[in-house]
Backbone as numpy.savetxt, mean C-alpha at the origin, in Angstrom:
# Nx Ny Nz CAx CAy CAz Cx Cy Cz
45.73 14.17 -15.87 45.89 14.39 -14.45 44.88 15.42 -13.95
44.85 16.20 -14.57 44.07 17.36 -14.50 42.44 17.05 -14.20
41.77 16.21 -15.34 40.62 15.90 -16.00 40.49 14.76 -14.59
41.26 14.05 -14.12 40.94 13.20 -12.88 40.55 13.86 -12.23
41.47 14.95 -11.39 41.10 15.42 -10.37 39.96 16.60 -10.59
39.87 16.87 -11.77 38.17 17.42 -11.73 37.16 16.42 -11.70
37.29 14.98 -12.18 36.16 14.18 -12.26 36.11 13.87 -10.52
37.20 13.53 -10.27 37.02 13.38 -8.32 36.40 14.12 -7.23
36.78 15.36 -7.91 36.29 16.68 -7.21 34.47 16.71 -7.55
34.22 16.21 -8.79 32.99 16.92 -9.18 32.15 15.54 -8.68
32.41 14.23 -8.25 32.43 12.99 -7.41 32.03 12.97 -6.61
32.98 13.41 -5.46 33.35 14.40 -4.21 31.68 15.30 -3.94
31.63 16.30 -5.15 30.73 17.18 -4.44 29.29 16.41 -5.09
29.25 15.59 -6.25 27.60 14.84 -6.39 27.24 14.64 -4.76
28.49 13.32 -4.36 27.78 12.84 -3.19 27.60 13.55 -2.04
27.91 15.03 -2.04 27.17 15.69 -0.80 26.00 16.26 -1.67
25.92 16.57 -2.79 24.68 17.26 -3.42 23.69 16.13 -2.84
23.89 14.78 -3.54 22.72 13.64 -3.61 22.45 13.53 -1.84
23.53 13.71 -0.99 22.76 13.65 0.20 22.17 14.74 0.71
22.33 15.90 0.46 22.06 17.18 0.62 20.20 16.92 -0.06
20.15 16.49 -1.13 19.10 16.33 -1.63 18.02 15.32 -0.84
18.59 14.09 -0.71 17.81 12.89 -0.01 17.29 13.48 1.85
18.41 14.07 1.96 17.66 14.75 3.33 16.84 15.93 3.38
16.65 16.29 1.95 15.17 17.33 2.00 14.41 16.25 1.50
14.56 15.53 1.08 12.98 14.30 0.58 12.12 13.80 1.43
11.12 13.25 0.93 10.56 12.59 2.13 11.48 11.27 2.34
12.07 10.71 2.14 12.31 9.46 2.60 13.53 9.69 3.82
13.20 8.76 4.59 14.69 8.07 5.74 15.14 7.47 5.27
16.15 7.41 5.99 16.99 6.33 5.94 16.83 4.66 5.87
15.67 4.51 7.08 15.31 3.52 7.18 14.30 3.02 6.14
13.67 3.92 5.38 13.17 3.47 3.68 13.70 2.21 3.34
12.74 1.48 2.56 13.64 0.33 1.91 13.89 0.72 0.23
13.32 1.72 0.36 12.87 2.47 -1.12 13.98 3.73 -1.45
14.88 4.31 0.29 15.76 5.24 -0.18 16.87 5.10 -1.22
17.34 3.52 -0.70 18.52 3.60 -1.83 18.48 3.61 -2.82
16.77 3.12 -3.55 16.87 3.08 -4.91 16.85 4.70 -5.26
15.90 5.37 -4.53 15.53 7.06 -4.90 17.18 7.52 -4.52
18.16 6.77 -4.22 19.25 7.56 -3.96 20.05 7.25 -5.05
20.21 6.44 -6.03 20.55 5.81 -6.76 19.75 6.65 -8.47
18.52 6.76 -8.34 17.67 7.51 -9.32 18.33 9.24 -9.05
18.80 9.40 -8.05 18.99 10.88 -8.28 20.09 11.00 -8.32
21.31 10.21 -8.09 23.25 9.62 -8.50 22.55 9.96 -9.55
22.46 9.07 -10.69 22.44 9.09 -12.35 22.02 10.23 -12.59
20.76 10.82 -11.95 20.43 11.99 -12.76 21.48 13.13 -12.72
22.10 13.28 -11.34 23.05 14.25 -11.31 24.34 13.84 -12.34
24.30 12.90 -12.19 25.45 11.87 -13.19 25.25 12.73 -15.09
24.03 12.33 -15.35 23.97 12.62 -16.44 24.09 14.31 -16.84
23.53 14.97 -15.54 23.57 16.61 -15.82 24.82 16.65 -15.57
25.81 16.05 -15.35 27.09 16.90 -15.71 27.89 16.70 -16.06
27.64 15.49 -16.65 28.78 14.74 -17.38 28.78 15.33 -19.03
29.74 15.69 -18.96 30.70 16.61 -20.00 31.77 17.07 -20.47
32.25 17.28 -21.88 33.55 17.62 -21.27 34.36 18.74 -20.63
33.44 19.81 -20.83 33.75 21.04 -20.27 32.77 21.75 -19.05
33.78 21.22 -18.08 32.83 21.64 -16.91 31.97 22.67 -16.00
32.25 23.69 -17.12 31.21 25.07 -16.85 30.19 25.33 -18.10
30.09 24.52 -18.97 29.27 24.84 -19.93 27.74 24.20 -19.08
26.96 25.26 -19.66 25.18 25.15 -19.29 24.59 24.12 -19.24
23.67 23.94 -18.24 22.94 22.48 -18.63 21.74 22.67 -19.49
22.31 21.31 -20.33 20.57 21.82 -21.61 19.14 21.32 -21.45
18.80 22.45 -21.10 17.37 22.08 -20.98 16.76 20.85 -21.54
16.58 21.02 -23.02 15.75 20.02 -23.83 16.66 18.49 -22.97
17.62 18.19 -22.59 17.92 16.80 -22.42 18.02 16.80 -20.74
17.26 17.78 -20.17 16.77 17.98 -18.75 15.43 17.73 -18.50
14.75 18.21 -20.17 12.88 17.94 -19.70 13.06 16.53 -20.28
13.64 16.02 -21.27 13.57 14.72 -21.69 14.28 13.84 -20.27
14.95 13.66 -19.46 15.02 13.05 -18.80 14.14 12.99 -17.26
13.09 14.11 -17.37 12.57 14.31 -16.21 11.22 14.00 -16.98
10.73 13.85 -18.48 9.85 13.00 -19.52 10.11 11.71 -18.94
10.98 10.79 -19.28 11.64 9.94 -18.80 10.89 9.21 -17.24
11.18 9.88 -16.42 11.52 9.26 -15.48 9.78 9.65 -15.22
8.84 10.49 -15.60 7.35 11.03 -15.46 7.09 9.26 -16.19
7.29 8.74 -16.99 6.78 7.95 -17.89 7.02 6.51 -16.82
8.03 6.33 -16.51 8.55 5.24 -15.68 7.43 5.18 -14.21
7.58 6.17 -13.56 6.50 6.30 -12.68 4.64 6.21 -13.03
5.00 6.68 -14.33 3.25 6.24 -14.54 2.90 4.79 -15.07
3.90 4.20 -15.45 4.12 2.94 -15.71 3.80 1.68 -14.67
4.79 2.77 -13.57 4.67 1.47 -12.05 3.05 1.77 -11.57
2.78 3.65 -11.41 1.11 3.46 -10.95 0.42 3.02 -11.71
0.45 2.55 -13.19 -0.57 2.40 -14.38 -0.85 0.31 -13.61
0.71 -0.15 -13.46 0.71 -1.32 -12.94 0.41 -1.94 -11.74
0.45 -0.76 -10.67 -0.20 -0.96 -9.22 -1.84 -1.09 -9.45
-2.40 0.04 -9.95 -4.01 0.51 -10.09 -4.57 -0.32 -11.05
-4.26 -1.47 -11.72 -4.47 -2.08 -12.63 -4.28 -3.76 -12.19
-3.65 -4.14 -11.28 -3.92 -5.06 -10.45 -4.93 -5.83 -9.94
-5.24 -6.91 -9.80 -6.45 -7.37 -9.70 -6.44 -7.51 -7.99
-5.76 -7.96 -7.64 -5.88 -7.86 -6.28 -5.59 -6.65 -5.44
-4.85 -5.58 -6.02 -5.14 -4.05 -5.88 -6.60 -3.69 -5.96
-7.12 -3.84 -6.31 -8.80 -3.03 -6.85 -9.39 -3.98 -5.96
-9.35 -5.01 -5.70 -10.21 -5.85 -4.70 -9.90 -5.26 -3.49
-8.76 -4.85 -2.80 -8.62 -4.70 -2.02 -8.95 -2.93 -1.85
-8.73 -2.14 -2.53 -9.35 -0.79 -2.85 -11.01 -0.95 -2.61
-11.58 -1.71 -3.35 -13.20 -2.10 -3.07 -13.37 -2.57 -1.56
-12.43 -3.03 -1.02 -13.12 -3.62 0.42 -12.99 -2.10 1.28
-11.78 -1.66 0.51 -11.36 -0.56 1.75 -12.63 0.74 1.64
-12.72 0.51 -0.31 -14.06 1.82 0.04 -15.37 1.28 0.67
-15.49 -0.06 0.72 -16.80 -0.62 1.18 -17.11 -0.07 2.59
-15.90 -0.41 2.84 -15.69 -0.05 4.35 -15.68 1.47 5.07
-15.08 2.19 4.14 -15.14 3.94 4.12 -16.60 4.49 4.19
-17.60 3.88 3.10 -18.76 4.09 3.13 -19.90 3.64 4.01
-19.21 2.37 4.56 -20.02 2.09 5.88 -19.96 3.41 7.20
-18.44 3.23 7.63 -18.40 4.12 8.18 -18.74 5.45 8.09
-18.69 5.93 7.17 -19.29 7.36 6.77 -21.11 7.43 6.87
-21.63 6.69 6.65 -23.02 6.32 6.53 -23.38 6.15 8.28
-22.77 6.00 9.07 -23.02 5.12 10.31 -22.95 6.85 11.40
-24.50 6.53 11.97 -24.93 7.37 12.69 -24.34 7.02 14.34
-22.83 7.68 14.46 -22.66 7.17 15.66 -22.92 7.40 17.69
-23.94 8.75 16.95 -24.26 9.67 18.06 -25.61 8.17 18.70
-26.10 7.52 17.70 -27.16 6.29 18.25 -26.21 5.41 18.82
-25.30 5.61 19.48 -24.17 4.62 20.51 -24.45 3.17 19.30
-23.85 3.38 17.43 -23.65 2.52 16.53 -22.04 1.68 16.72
-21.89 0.47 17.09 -19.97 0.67 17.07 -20.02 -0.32 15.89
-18.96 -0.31 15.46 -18.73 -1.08 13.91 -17.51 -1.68 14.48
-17.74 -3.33 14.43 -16.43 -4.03 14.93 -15.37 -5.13 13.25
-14.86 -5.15 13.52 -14.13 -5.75 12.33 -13.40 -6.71 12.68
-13.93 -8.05 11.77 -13.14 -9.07 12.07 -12.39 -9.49 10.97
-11.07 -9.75 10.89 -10.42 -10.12 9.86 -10.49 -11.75 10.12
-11.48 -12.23 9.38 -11.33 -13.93 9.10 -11.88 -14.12 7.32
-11.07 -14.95 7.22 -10.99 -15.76 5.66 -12.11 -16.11 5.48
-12.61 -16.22 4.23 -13.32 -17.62 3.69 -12.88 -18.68 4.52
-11.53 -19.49 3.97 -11.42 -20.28 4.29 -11.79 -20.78 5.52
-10.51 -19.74 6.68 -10.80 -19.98 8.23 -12.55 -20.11 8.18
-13.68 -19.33 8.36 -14.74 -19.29 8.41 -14.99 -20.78 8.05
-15.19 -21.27 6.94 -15.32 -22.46 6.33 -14.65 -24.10 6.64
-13.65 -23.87 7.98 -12.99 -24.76 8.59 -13.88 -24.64 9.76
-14.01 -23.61 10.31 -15.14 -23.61 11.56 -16.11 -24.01 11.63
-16.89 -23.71 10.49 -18.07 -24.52 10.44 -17.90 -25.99 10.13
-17.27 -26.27 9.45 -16.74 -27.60 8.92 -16.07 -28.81 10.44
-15.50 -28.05 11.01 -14.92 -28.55 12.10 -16.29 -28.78 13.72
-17.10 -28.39 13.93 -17.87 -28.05 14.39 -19.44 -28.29 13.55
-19.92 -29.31 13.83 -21.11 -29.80 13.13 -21.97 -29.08 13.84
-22.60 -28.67 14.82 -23.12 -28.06 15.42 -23.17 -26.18 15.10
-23.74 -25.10 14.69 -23.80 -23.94 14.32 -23.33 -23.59 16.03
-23.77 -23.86 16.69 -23.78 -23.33 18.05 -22.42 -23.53 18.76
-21.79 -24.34 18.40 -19.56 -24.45 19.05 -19.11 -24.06 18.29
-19.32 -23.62 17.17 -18.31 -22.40 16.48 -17.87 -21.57 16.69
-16.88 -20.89 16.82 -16.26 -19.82 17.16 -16.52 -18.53 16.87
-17.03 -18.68 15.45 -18.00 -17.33 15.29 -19.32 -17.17 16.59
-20.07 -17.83 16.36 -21.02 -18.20 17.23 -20.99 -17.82 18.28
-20.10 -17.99 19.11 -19.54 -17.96 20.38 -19.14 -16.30 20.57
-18.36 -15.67 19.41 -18.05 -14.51 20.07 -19.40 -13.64 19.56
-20.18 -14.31 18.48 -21.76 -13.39 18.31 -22.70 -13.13 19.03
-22.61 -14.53 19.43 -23.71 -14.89 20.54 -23.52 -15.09 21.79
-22.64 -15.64 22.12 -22.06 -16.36 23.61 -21.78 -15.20 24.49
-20.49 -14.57 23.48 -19.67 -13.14 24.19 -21.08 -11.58 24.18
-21.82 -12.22 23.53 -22.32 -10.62 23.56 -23.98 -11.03 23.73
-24.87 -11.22 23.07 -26.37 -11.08 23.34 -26.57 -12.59 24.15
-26.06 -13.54 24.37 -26.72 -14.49 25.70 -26.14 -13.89 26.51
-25.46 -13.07 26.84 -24.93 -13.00 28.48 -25.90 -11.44 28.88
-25.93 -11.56 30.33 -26.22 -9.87 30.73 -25.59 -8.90 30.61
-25.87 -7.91 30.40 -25.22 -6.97 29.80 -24.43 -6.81 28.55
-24.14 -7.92 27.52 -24.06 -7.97 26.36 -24.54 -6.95 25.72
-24.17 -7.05 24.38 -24.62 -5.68 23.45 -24.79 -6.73 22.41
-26.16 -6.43 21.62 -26.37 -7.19 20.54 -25.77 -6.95 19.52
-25.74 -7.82 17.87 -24.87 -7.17 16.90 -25.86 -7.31 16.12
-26.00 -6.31 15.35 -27.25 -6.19 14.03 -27.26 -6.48 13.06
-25.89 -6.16 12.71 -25.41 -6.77 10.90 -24.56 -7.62 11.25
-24.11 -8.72 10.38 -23.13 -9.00 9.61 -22.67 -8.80 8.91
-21.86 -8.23 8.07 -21.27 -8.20 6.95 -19.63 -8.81 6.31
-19.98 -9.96 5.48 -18.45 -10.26 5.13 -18.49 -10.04 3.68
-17.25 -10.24 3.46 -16.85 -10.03 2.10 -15.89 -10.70 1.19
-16.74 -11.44 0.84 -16.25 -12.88 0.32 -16.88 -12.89 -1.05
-16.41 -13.29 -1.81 -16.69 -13.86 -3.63 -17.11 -15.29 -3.26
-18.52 -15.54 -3.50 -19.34 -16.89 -3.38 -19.79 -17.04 -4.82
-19.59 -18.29 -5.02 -20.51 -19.10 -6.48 -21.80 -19.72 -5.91
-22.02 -21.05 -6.86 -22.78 -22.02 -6.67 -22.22 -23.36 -6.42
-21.16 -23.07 -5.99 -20.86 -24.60 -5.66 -21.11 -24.95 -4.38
-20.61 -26.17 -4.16 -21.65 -27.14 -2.65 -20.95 -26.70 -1.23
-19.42 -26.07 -1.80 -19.02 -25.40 0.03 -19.54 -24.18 0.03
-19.91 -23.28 -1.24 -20.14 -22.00 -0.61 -21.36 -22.06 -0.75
-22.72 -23.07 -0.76 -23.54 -23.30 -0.47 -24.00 -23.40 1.45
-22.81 -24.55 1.40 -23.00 -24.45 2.67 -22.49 -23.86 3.66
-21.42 -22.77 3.25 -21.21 -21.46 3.91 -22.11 -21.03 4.42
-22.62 -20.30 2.76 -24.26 -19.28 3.37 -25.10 -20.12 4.48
């Protein structure tokens, strides 16, 4: 009877500790990630005090081993994010892009515009449109900006696409 109402009590006060805790964290509420970090820090409090005598010390060595633990689990998930193939592709576009901008003298009135279109899309446009000149690229390169007056010309292109030798990305380029 006794041993209940200490396990209830000590219950009782985890779940204001664990919220006491989650509201100094960074995460909200609205996280989709809180409940699990709310859930990772239940057990841990779980394990620091589960015992049978409820004023004896918490032991270190099975405090750094579980905070070992949980260091290892996390380098696991970044070892598996940063190791991604479509992670690093997408890291490469973003530094491609960092270094443009950083490089780009913008006091020479330089603007850097960004278009998010596919391979593919790109490759339906042209495909759809036999003519280079009714394409939709075309149109906002040329049409929207250097045939009209007052247009602003565009100097570069740059996309970023993985091309072979085969006969569509032949006739991409």
């Amino acid at each position: 009877m006794m041993s209940e109402k200490l396990e209830q009590e000590v219950e009782t006060q985890n779940v204001s500790i664990i919220e006491g805790i989650m509201q100094k964290s960074k995460y909200s509420k609205n996280d989709e990630s809180y409940s699990i970090a709310k859930l990772g820090v239940a057990e841990f409090i779980t394990e620091i005090v589960k015992s049978d005598n409820a004023e004896s010390k918490i032991n270190r060595f099975t405090l750094d081993e579980m905070i070992a633990h949980i260091d290892d689990l996390i380098s696991q998930q970044m070892d598996e994010i940063l190791h991604n193939e479509q992670f690093q592709q997408l890291e490469s576009t973003w530094r491609g892009l960092h270094f443009l901008v950083e490089r780009t003298n913008f006091q020479e009135n330089i603007k850097i515009n960004i278009l998010d279109v596919t391979k593919q899309e790109a490759l339906e446009d042209f495909d759809s449109n036999p003519d280079i000149t009714t394409s939709t690229l075309y149109k906002y390169i040329y049409s929207a900006e250097y045939g009209q007056f007052g247009g602003e010309p565009i100097g570069a292109i740059i996309g970023d696409y993985a091309l072979n030798a085969s006969s569509p990305d032949m006739n991409f380029l």
